[in-house]
Amino acid sequence: MPISHSEASIRTNLSSSHRSIGYLLHPSIAPNLPSNARIADVATGTGIWLKDLAKVSPPAYSFHGFDISAEQFLPAESLPENVSLGFLDFKKPIPEELRGTFDLVNVRLIIISMGPLDVWRETLTNLMTLLKPGGVLTWTDGNFLIARGFRGADAASTPGHALTAGQMQLNSTLTKRFGFSFPDMGDLFRDAGLQNVQEDVISTDRLVEQRREFTEIGVGAVFGGLVNLSKAGTGQEGYWSEEEVGRR
């Protein structure tokens, strides 16, 4: 499901999302990677996370981005020589040639592709097959099921309750239609047999200078999603119509 109305907006959202965290790679991971680390970014979107990481990593590292569509990929000529982008569907068995070949597997913001707990488990199992023995997996996602919006200090800011109402309606629709859930990520990893599990919980507005940008991204994602769902659920009880989304 697209998260906004235009390709330009989608690219902006995908290109900016990782920067709200405050680091590209968790500080506990970077020092322990081998000198020739192979790094995979699954659901890479534009590939911007890999491009940014390559700029601050040893030149002997190689970076491989994967997605189910090349539509949002950055132009190949804009990427460092050690960054490549290609096709992979993380919900299907991993091709043999990729299994056990990466020191680090990173995945970001795929909750919109998830659903019931079994889908999370199956996805994690697939991602783990990419890892070398002793490899590291990082998963960054937003628990939108508990997300809320609040009015800013500016008197002209949009009332937070409008975004919260939209978010709750989106959550309700996704839960009813697709069985959406958000598991305890620590338990999910430990139950899959992963070791030394660490969890870092942050707010998307932790960086003051990015709050306006990420509020706009959140509004676009929520109400863009509601517009798309309104088209799929026309006439069904509990769905907002496109007119209702616009009114809100």
PDB file of C-alpha atoms in Angstrom:
ATOM      1  CA  MET A   1       0.000   0.000   0.000  1.00  0.00           C
ATOM      2  CA  PRO A   2       1.533   3.350  -0.993  1.00  0.00           C
ATOM      3  CA  ILE A   3       2.109   5.722   1.877  1.00  0.00           C
ATOM      4  CA  SER A   4       1.418   8.913  -0.034  1.00  0.00           C
ATOM      5  CA  HIS A   5      -0.192  10.187  -3.200  1.00  0.00           C
ATOM      6  CA  SER A   6       2.805  10.782  -5.421  1.00  0.00           C
ATOM      7  CA  GLU A   7       6.031   9.044  -6.322  1.00  0.00           C
ATOM      8  CA  ALA A   8       7.972  12.111  -5.214  1.00  0.00           C
ATOM      9  CA  SER A   9       6.382  11.982  -1.757  1.00  0.00           C
ATOM     10  CA  ILE A  10       7.050   8.266  -1.433  1.00  0.00           C
ATOM     11  CA  ARG A  11      10.698   8.776  -2.286  1.00  0.00           C
ATOM     12  CA  THR A  12      10.961  11.617   0.238  1.00  0.00           C
ATOM     13  CA  ASN A  13       9.447   9.443   2.981  1.00  0.00           C
ATOM     14  CA  LEU A  14      11.691   6.483   2.212  1.00  0.00           C
ATOM     15  CA  SER A  15      14.767   8.664   1.945  1.00  0.00           C
ATOM     16  CA  SER A  16      14.201  10.452   5.244  1.00  0.00           C
ATOM     17  CA  SER A  17      12.819   7.828   7.602  1.00  0.00           C
ATOM     18  CA  HIS A  18      16.120   6.374   8.819  1.00  0.00           C
ATOM     19  CA  ARG A  19      17.474   9.781   9.789  1.00  0.00           C
ATOM     20  CA  SER A  20      15.007  10.225  12.645  1.00  0.00           C
ATOM     21  CA  ILE A  21      16.744   7.488  14.644  1.00  0.00           C
ATOM     22  CA  GLY A  22      19.937   9.438  15.267  1.00  0.00           C
ATOM     23  CA  TYR A  23      22.363   6.753  14.041  1.00  0.00           C
ATOM     24  CA  LEU A  24      22.703   4.607  10.929  1.00  0.00           C
ATOM     25  CA  LEU A  25      23.930   1.510  12.716  1.00  0.00           C
ATOM     26  CA  HIS A  26      23.586   0.829  16.418  1.00  0.00           C
ATOM     27  CA  PRO A  27      26.816   1.790  18.214  1.00  0.00           C
ATOM     28  CA  SER A  28      27.134  -1.691  19.725  1.00  0.00           C
ATOM     29  CA  ILE A  29      27.301  -3.330  16.273  1.00  0.00           C
ATOM     30  CA  ALA A  30      29.708  -1.314  14.141  1.00  0.00           C
ATOM     31  CA  PRO A  31      32.925  -2.057  16.124  1.00  0.00           C
ATOM     32  CA  ASN A  32      32.347  -5.821  15.916  1.00  0.00           C
ATOM     33  CA  LEU A  33      31.917  -6.193  12.152  1.00  0.00           C
ATOM     34  CA  PRO A  34      34.749  -7.865  10.195  1.00  0.00           C
ATOM     35  CA  SER A  35      37.065  -5.724   8.085  1.00  0.00           C
ATOM     36  CA  ASN A  36      35.440  -6.950   4.855  1.00  0.00           C
ATOM     37  CA  ALA A  37      31.832  -7.050   6.076  1.00  0.00           C
ATOM     38  CA  ARG A  38      29.015  -7.882   3.671  1.00  0.00           C
ATOM     39  CA  ILE A  39      25.888  -5.932   4.598  1.00  0.00           C
ATOM     40  CA  ALA A  40      22.360  -6.530   3.288  1.00  0.00           C
ATOM     41  CA  ASP A  41      19.498  -4.061   3.516  1.00  0.00           C
ATOM     42  CA  VAL A  42      16.165  -5.814   2.973  1.00  0.00           C
ATOM     43  CA  ALA A  43      13.181  -3.694   1.877  1.00  0.00           C
ATOM     44  CA  THR A  44      15.792  -1.113   0.939  1.00  0.00           C
ATOM     45  CA  GLY A  45      13.340   1.312  -0.700  1.00  0.00           C
ATOM     46  CA  THR A  46      15.530   3.866  -2.447  1.00  0.00           C
ATOM     47  CA  GLY A  47      18.775   2.416  -1.100  1.00  0.00           C
ATOM     48  CA  ILE A  48      19.567   5.639   0.736  1.00  0.00           C
ATOM     49  CA  TRP A  49      20.391   3.886   4.029  1.00  0.00           C
ATOM     50  CA  LEU A  50      23.110   1.869   2.314  1.00  0.00           C
ATOM     51  CA  LYS A  51      24.388   4.919   0.458  1.00  0.00           C
ATOM     52  CA  ASP A  52      24.654   6.890   3.692  1.00  0.00           C
ATOM     53  CA  LEU A  53      26.252   3.972   5.563  1.00  0.00           C
ATOM     54  CA  ALA A  54      28.788   3.360   2.799  1.00  0.00           C
ATOM     55  CA  LYS A  55      30.021   6.947   3.151  1.00  0.00           C
ATOM     56  CA  VAL A  56      31.096   6.373   6.771  1.00  0.00           C
ATOM     57  CA  SER A  57      32.239   2.733   6.549  1.00  0.00           C
ATOM     58  CA  PRO A  58      35.559   1.111   5.567  1.00  0.00           C
ATOM     59  CA  PRO A  59      35.940   0.881   1.765  1.00  0.00           C
ATOM     60  CA  ALA A  60      36.392  -2.906   1.990  1.00  0.00           C
ATOM     61  CA  TYR A  61      32.755  -3.300   3.076  1.00  0.00           C
ATOM     62  CA  SER A  62      30.191  -4.305   0.429  1.00  0.00           C
ATOM     63  CA  PHE A  63      26.558  -3.228   0.567  1.00  0.00           C
ATOM     64  CA  HIS A  64      23.629  -5.022  -1.061  1.00  0.00           C
ATOM     65  CA  GLY A  65      20.094  -3.611  -1.079  1.00  0.00           C
ATOM     66  CA  PHE A  66      17.050  -5.742  -1.879  1.00  0.00           C
ATOM     67  CA  ASP A  67      13.417  -4.931  -2.590  1.00  0.00           C
ATOM     68  CA  ILE A  68      10.465  -6.377  -4.485  1.00  0.00           C
ATOM     69  CA  SER A  69      10.465  -3.400  -6.849  1.00  0.00           C
ATOM     70  CA  ALA A  70      13.194  -1.301  -8.440  1.00  0.00           C
ATOM     71  CA  GLU A  71      10.788   1.600  -8.938  1.00  0.00           C
ATOM     72  CA  GLN A  72      12.162   3.629  -6.027  1.00  0.00           C
ATOM     73  CA  PHE A  73      15.841   2.720  -6.441  1.00  0.00           C
ATOM     74  CA  LEU A  74      18.285   5.605  -6.610  1.00  0.00           C
ATOM     75  CA  PRO A  75      20.047   5.841  -9.990  1.00  0.00           C
ATOM     76  CA  ALA A  76      22.955   3.395 -10.155  1.00  0.00           C
ATOM     77  CA  GLU A  77      25.341   6.188 -11.111  1.00  0.00           C
ATOM     78  CA  SER A  78      24.551   7.987  -7.839  1.00  0.00           C
ATOM     79  CA  LEU A  79      25.656   5.036  -5.697  1.00  0.00           C
ATOM     80  CA  PRO A  80      29.176   4.248  -4.427  1.00  0.00           C
ATOM     81  CA  GLU A  81      30.942   1.425  -6.269  1.00  0.00           C
ATOM     82  CA  ASN A  82      30.518  -0.935  -3.322  1.00  0.00           C
ATOM     83  CA  VAL A  83      26.705  -0.522  -3.213  1.00  0.00           C
ATOM     84  CA  SER A  84      24.378  -2.627  -5.372  1.00  0.00           C
ATOM     85  CA  LEU A  85      20.582  -2.885  -5.499  1.00  0.00           C
ATOM     86  CA  GLY A  86      18.520  -5.875  -6.611  1.00  0.00           C
ATOM     87  CA  PHE A  87      15.375  -7.970  -6.260  1.00  0.00           C
ATOM     88  CA  LEU A  88      14.323 -10.046  -3.249  1.00  0.00           C
ATOM     89  CA  ASP A  89      10.943 -11.007  -1.819  1.00  0.00           C
ATOM     90  CA  PHE A  90      11.552 -11.534   1.897  1.00  0.00           C
ATOM     91  CA  LYS A  91       8.289 -13.460   2.267  1.00  0.00           C
ATOM     92  CA  LYS A  92       9.507 -16.216  -0.046  1.00  0.00           C
ATOM     93  CA  PRO A  93      12.344 -18.711   0.472  1.00  0.00           C
ATOM     94  CA  ILE A  94      15.716 -16.991   0.136  1.00  0.00           C
ATOM     95  CA  PRO A  95      17.643 -17.974  -3.032  1.00  0.00           C
ATOM     96  CA  GLU A  96      20.395 -20.478  -2.331  1.00  0.00           C
ATOM     97  CA  GLU A  97      23.167 -18.177  -3.562  1.00  0.00           C
ATOM     98  CA  LEU A  98      22.296 -15.586  -0.889  1.00  0.00           C
ATOM     99  CA  ARG A  99      21.963 -17.905   2.081  1.00  0.00           C
ATOM    100  CA  GLY A 100      24.602 -17.565   4.782  1.00  0.00           C
ATOM    101  CA  THR A 101      26.487 -14.815   2.934  1.00  0.00           C
ATOM    102  CA  PHE A 102      25.998 -11.658   5.057  1.00  0.00           C
ATOM    103  CA  ASP A 103      27.636 -10.432   8.251  1.00  0.00           C
ATOM    104  CA  LEU A 104      24.809  -7.963   8.866  1.00  0.00           C
ATOM    105  CA  VAL A 105      21.195  -7.984   7.680  1.00  0.00           C
ATOM    106  CA  ASN A 106      19.205  -4.805   8.169  1.00  0.00           C
ATOM    107  CA  VAL A 107      15.461  -4.422   7.646  1.00  0.00           C
ATOM    108  CA  ARG A 108      13.400  -1.275   8.175  1.00  0.00           C
ATOM    109  CA  LEU A 109       9.776  -0.225   8.241  1.00  0.00           C
ATOM    110  CA  ILE A 110       8.039  -3.282   6.849  1.00  0.00           C
ATOM    111  CA  ILE A 111       5.107  -3.340   9.291  1.00  0.00           C
ATOM    112  CA  ILE A 112       2.783  -2.434   6.412  1.00  0.00           C
ATOM    113  CA  SER A 113       3.732  -5.800   4.855  1.00  0.00           C
ATOM    114  CA  MET A 114       3.142  -7.753   8.039  1.00  0.00           C
ATOM    115  CA  GLY A 115      -0.052  -9.060   9.607  1.00  0.00           C
ATOM    116  CA  PRO A 116      -0.699 -11.779  12.201  1.00  0.00           C
ATOM    117  CA  LEU A 117       2.133 -13.005  14.425  1.00  0.00           C
ATOM    118  CA  ASP A 118       2.819 -15.978  12.152  1.00  0.00           C
ATOM    119  CA  VAL A 119       3.778 -13.600   9.334  1.00  0.00           C
ATOM    120  CA  TRP A 120       6.336 -11.891  11.568  1.00  0.00           C
ATOM    121  CA  ARG A 121       7.784 -15.256  12.571  1.00  0.00           C
ATOM    122  CA  GLU A 122       8.013 -16.537   8.998  1.00  0.00           C
ATOM    123  CA  THR A 123       9.616 -13.299   7.826  1.00  0.00           C
ATOM    124  CA  LEU A 124      12.225 -13.404  10.585  1.00  0.00           C
ATOM    125  CA  THR A 125      13.051 -17.021   9.761  1.00  0.00           C
ATOM    126  CA  ASN A 126      13.615 -16.055   6.129  1.00  0.00           C
ATOM    127  CA  LEU A 127      15.806 -13.091   7.052  1.00  0.00           C
ATOM    128  CA  MET A 128      17.942 -15.238   9.360  1.00  0.00           C
ATOM    129  CA  THR A 129      18.883 -17.548   6.472  1.00  0.00           C
ATOM    130  CA  LEU A 130      20.805 -14.652   4.926  1.00  0.00           C
ATOM    131  CA  LEU A 131      23.213 -14.509   7.884  1.00  0.00           C
ATOM    132  CA  LYS A 132      26.637 -16.030   8.168  1.00  0.00           C
ATOM    133  CA  PRO A 133      27.259 -17.938  11.434  1.00  0.00           C
ATOM    134  CA  GLY A 134      27.569 -15.288  14.138  1.00  0.00           C
ATOM    135  CA  GLY A 135      26.015 -12.635  11.912  1.00  0.00           C
ATOM    136  CA  VAL A 136      23.864  -9.764  13.163  1.00  0.00           C
ATOM    137  CA  LEU A 137      20.288  -8.873  12.292  1.00  0.00           C
ATOM    138  CA  THR A 138      18.830  -5.422  12.946  1.00  0.00           C
ATOM    139  CA  TRP A 139      15.127  -4.673  12.523  1.00  0.00           C
ATOM    140  CA  THR A 140      13.803  -1.118  12.799  1.00  0.00           C
ATOM    141  CA  ASP A 141      10.050  -0.657  12.757  1.00  0.00           C
ATOM    142  CA  GLY A 142       7.338   1.609  14.089  1.00  0.00           C
ATOM    143  CA  ASN A 143       4.589   0.395  16.367  1.00  0.00           C
ATOM    144  CA  PHE A 144       1.911   2.447  14.671  1.00  0.00           C
ATOM    145  CA  LEU A 145      -0.781   0.593  16.591  1.00  0.00           C
ATOM    146  CA  ILE A 146       0.012   2.762  19.627  1.00  0.00           C
ATOM    147  CA  ALA A 147       1.142   5.916  17.807  1.00  0.00           C
ATOM    148  CA  ARG A 148      -0.494   9.184  18.784  1.00  0.00           C
ATOM    149  CA  GLY A 149      -0.214  12.759  17.515  1.00  0.00           C
ATOM    150  CA  PHE A 150      -0.073  15.892  19.669  1.00  0.00           C
ATOM    151  CA  ARG A 151      -0.477  19.576  18.945  1.00  0.00           C
ATOM    152  CA  GLY A 152       2.787  21.477  18.649  1.00  0.00           C
ATOM    153  CA  ALA A 153       3.723  24.667  20.494  1.00  0.00           C
ATOM    154  CA  ASP A 154       2.915  26.836  17.459  1.00  0.00           C
ATOM    155  CA  ALA A 155      -0.606  28.224  17.833  1.00  0.00           C
ATOM    156  CA  ALA A 156      -1.197  27.551  14.129  1.00  0.00           C
ATOM    157  CA  SER A 157      -0.222  23.882  14.347  1.00  0.00           C
ATOM    158  CA  THR A 158      -2.686  21.176  13.346  1.00  0.00           C
ATOM    159  CA  PRO A 159      -4.643  19.792  16.313  1.00  0.00           C
ATOM    160  CA  GLY A 160      -2.993  16.553  17.344  1.00  0.00           C
ATOM    161  CA  HIS A 161      -6.311  14.824  17.788  1.00  0.00           C
ATOM    162  CA  ALA A 162      -6.876  14.930  13.981  1.00  0.00           C
ATOM    163  CA  LEU A 163      -3.763  12.841  13.344  1.00  0.00           C
ATOM    164  CA  THR A 164      -4.555  10.569  16.279  1.00  0.00           C
ATOM    165  CA  ALA A 165      -8.100   9.979  15.025  1.00  0.00           C
ATOM    166  CA  GLY A 166      -6.733   9.145  11.586  1.00  0.00           C
ATOM    167  CA  GLN A 167      -4.119   6.822  13.025  1.00  0.00           C
ATOM    168  CA  MET A 168      -6.658   4.962  15.150  1.00  0.00           C
ATOM    169  CA  GLN A 169      -8.988   4.574  12.163  1.00  0.00           C
ATOM    170  CA  LEU A 170      -6.110   3.261  10.022  1.00  0.00           C
ATOM    171  CA  ASN A 171      -5.109   0.825  12.747  1.00  0.00           C
ATOM    172  CA  SER A 172      -8.676  -0.401  13.138  1.00  0.00           C
ATOM    173  CA  THR A 173      -9.084  -0.961   9.411  1.00  0.00           C
ATOM    174  CA  LEU A 174      -5.744  -2.733   9.016  1.00  0.00           C
ATOM    175  CA  THR A 175      -6.432  -4.938  12.033  1.00  0.00           C
ATOM    176  CA  LYS A 176      -9.875  -5.962  10.788  1.00  0.00           C
ATOM    177  CA  ARG A 177      -8.850  -6.505   7.192  1.00  0.00           C
ATOM    178  CA  PHE A 178      -5.352  -7.966   7.497  1.00  0.00           C
ATOM    179  CA  GLY A 179      -5.067  -9.073  11.122  1.00  0.00           C
ATOM    180  CA  PHE A 180      -2.346  -6.504  11.776  1.00  0.00           C
ATOM    181  CA  SER A 181      -0.306  -6.922  14.946  1.00  0.00           C
ATOM    182  CA  PHE A 182       2.935  -5.687  16.483  1.00  0.00           C
ATOM    183  CA  PRO A 183       4.779  -8.320  18.509  1.00  0.00           C
ATOM    184  CA  ASP A 184       7.231  -7.914  21.330  1.00  0.00           C
ATOM    185  CA  MET A 185      10.329  -7.750  19.141  1.00  0.00           C
ATOM    186  CA  GLY A 186      12.643  -9.013  21.877  1.00  0.00           C
ATOM    187  CA  ASP A 187      10.534 -12.118  22.418  1.00  0.00           C
ATOM    188  CA  LEU A 188      10.213 -12.598  18.659  1.00  0.00           C
ATOM    189  CA  PHE A 189      13.999 -12.656  18.255  1.00  0.00           C
ATOM    190  CA  ARG A 190      14.689 -14.828  21.297  1.00  0.00           C
ATOM    191  CA  ASP A 191      11.979 -17.331  20.349  1.00  0.00           C
ATOM    192  CA  ALA A 192      13.640 -17.645  16.928  1.00  0.00           C
ATOM    193  CA  GLY A 193      16.922 -18.632  18.602  1.00  0.00           C
ATOM    194  CA  LEU A 194      18.781 -15.345  18.187  1.00  0.00           C
ATOM    195  CA  GLN A 195      21.275 -14.485  20.933  1.00  0.00           C
ATOM    196  CA  ASN A 196      22.455 -11.263  22.596  1.00  0.00           C
ATOM    197  CA  VAL A 197      19.181  -9.546  21.739  1.00  0.00           C
ATOM    198  CA  GLN A 198      19.088  -5.803  22.410  1.00  0.00           C
ATOM    199  CA  GLU A 199      16.145  -3.467  21.922  1.00  0.00           C
ATOM    200  CA  ASP A 200      16.283   0.321  21.548  1.00  0.00           C
ATOM    201  CA  VAL A 201      12.955   2.162  21.742  1.00  0.00           C
ATOM    202  CA  ILE A 202      12.937   5.727  20.442  1.00  0.00           C
ATOM    203  CA  SER A 203      10.513   8.456  19.447  1.00  0.00           C
ATOM    204  CA  THR A 204      10.383   9.645  15.831  1.00  0.00           C
ATOM    205  CA  ASP A 205      10.482  13.244  17.088  1.00  0.00           C
ATOM    206  CA  ARG A 206      13.595  12.813  19.219  1.00  0.00           C
ATOM    207  CA  LEU A 207      15.542  15.193  16.943  1.00  0.00           C
ATOM    208  CA  VAL A 208      13.977  18.641  17.342  1.00  0.00           C
ATOM    209  CA  GLU A 209      15.179  19.897  13.980  1.00  0.00           C
ATOM    210  CA  GLN A 210      13.324  17.079  12.195  1.00  0.00           C
ATOM    211  CA  ARG A 211       9.983  17.254  14.004  1.00  0.00           C
ATOM    212  CA  ARG A 212       8.173  19.304  11.368  1.00  0.00           C
ATOM    213  CA  GLU A 213       9.403  17.080   8.522  1.00  0.00           C
ATOM    214  CA  PHE A 214       8.437  13.866  10.275  1.00  0.00           C
ATOM    215  CA  THR A 215       5.056  15.185  11.314  1.00  0.00           C
ATOM    216  CA  GLU A 216       4.372  15.861   7.646  1.00  0.00           C
ATOM    217  CA  ILE A 217       5.583  12.381   6.742  1.00  0.00           C
ATOM    218  CA  GLY A 218       3.293  10.881   9.422  1.00  0.00           C
ATOM    219  CA  VAL A 219       0.259  12.821   8.209  1.00  0.00           C
ATOM    220  CA  GLY A 220       0.962  11.778   4.627  1.00  0.00           C
ATOM    221  CA  ALA A 221       1.399   8.140   5.582  1.00  0.00           C
ATOM    222  CA  VAL A 222      -1.764   7.950   7.708  1.00  0.00           C
ATOM    223  CA  PHE A 223      -4.161   9.822   5.465  1.00  0.00           C
ATOM    224  CA  GLY A 224      -2.642   8.456   2.255  1.00  0.00           C
ATOM    225  CA  GLY A 225      -3.183   4.979   3.657  1.00  0.00           C
ATOM    226  CA  LEU A 226      -6.771   5.796   4.582  1.00  0.00           C
ATOM    227  CA  VAL A 227      -7.472   7.035   1.043  1.00  0.00           C
ATOM    228  CA  ASN A 228      -6.153   3.786  -0.424  1.00  0.00           C
ATOM    229  CA  LEU A 229      -8.152   1.684   2.026  1.00  0.00           C
ATOM    230  CA  SER A 230     -11.292   3.718   1.279  1.00  0.00           C
ATOM    231  CA  LYS A 231     -11.054   2.625  -2.353  1.00  0.00           C
ATOM    232  CA  ALA A 232     -10.633  -1.016  -1.384  1.00  0.00           C
ATOM    233  CA  GLY A 233     -13.437  -0.962   1.179  1.00  0.00           C
ATOM    234  CA  THR A 234     -16.090   1.056  -0.635  1.00  0.00           C
ATOM    235  CA  GLY A 235     -19.466   0.537   1.018  1.00  0.00           C
ATOM    236  CA  GLN A 236     -18.133  -1.627   3.829  1.00  0.00           C
ATOM    237  CA  GLU A 237     -19.040  -0.778   7.390  1.00  0.00           C
ATOM    238  CA  GLY A 238     -16.227   0.743   9.412  1.00  0.00           C
ATOM    239  CA  TYR A 239     -14.278   2.122   6.434  1.00  0.00           C
ATOM    240  CA  TRP A 240     -13.911   5.848   5.962  1.00  0.00           C
ATOM    241  CA  SER A 241     -14.920   6.998   2.504  1.00  0.00           C
ATOM    242  CA  GLU A 242     -12.488   9.116   0.500  1.00  0.00           C
ATOM    243  CA  GLU A 243     -14.738  12.106   1.216  1.00  0.00           C
ATOM    244  CA  GLU A 244     -14.582  11.401   4.942  1.00  0.00           C
ATOM    245  CA  VAL A 245     -10.773  11.190   4.831  1.00  0.00           C
ATOM    246  CA  GLY A 246     -10.657  14.575   3.097  1.00  0.00           C
ATOM    247  CA  ARG A 247     -13.049  16.109   5.627  1.00  0.00           C
ATOM    248  CA  ARG A 248     -10.918  14.944   8.536  1.00  0.00           C
TER     249      ARG A 248
END
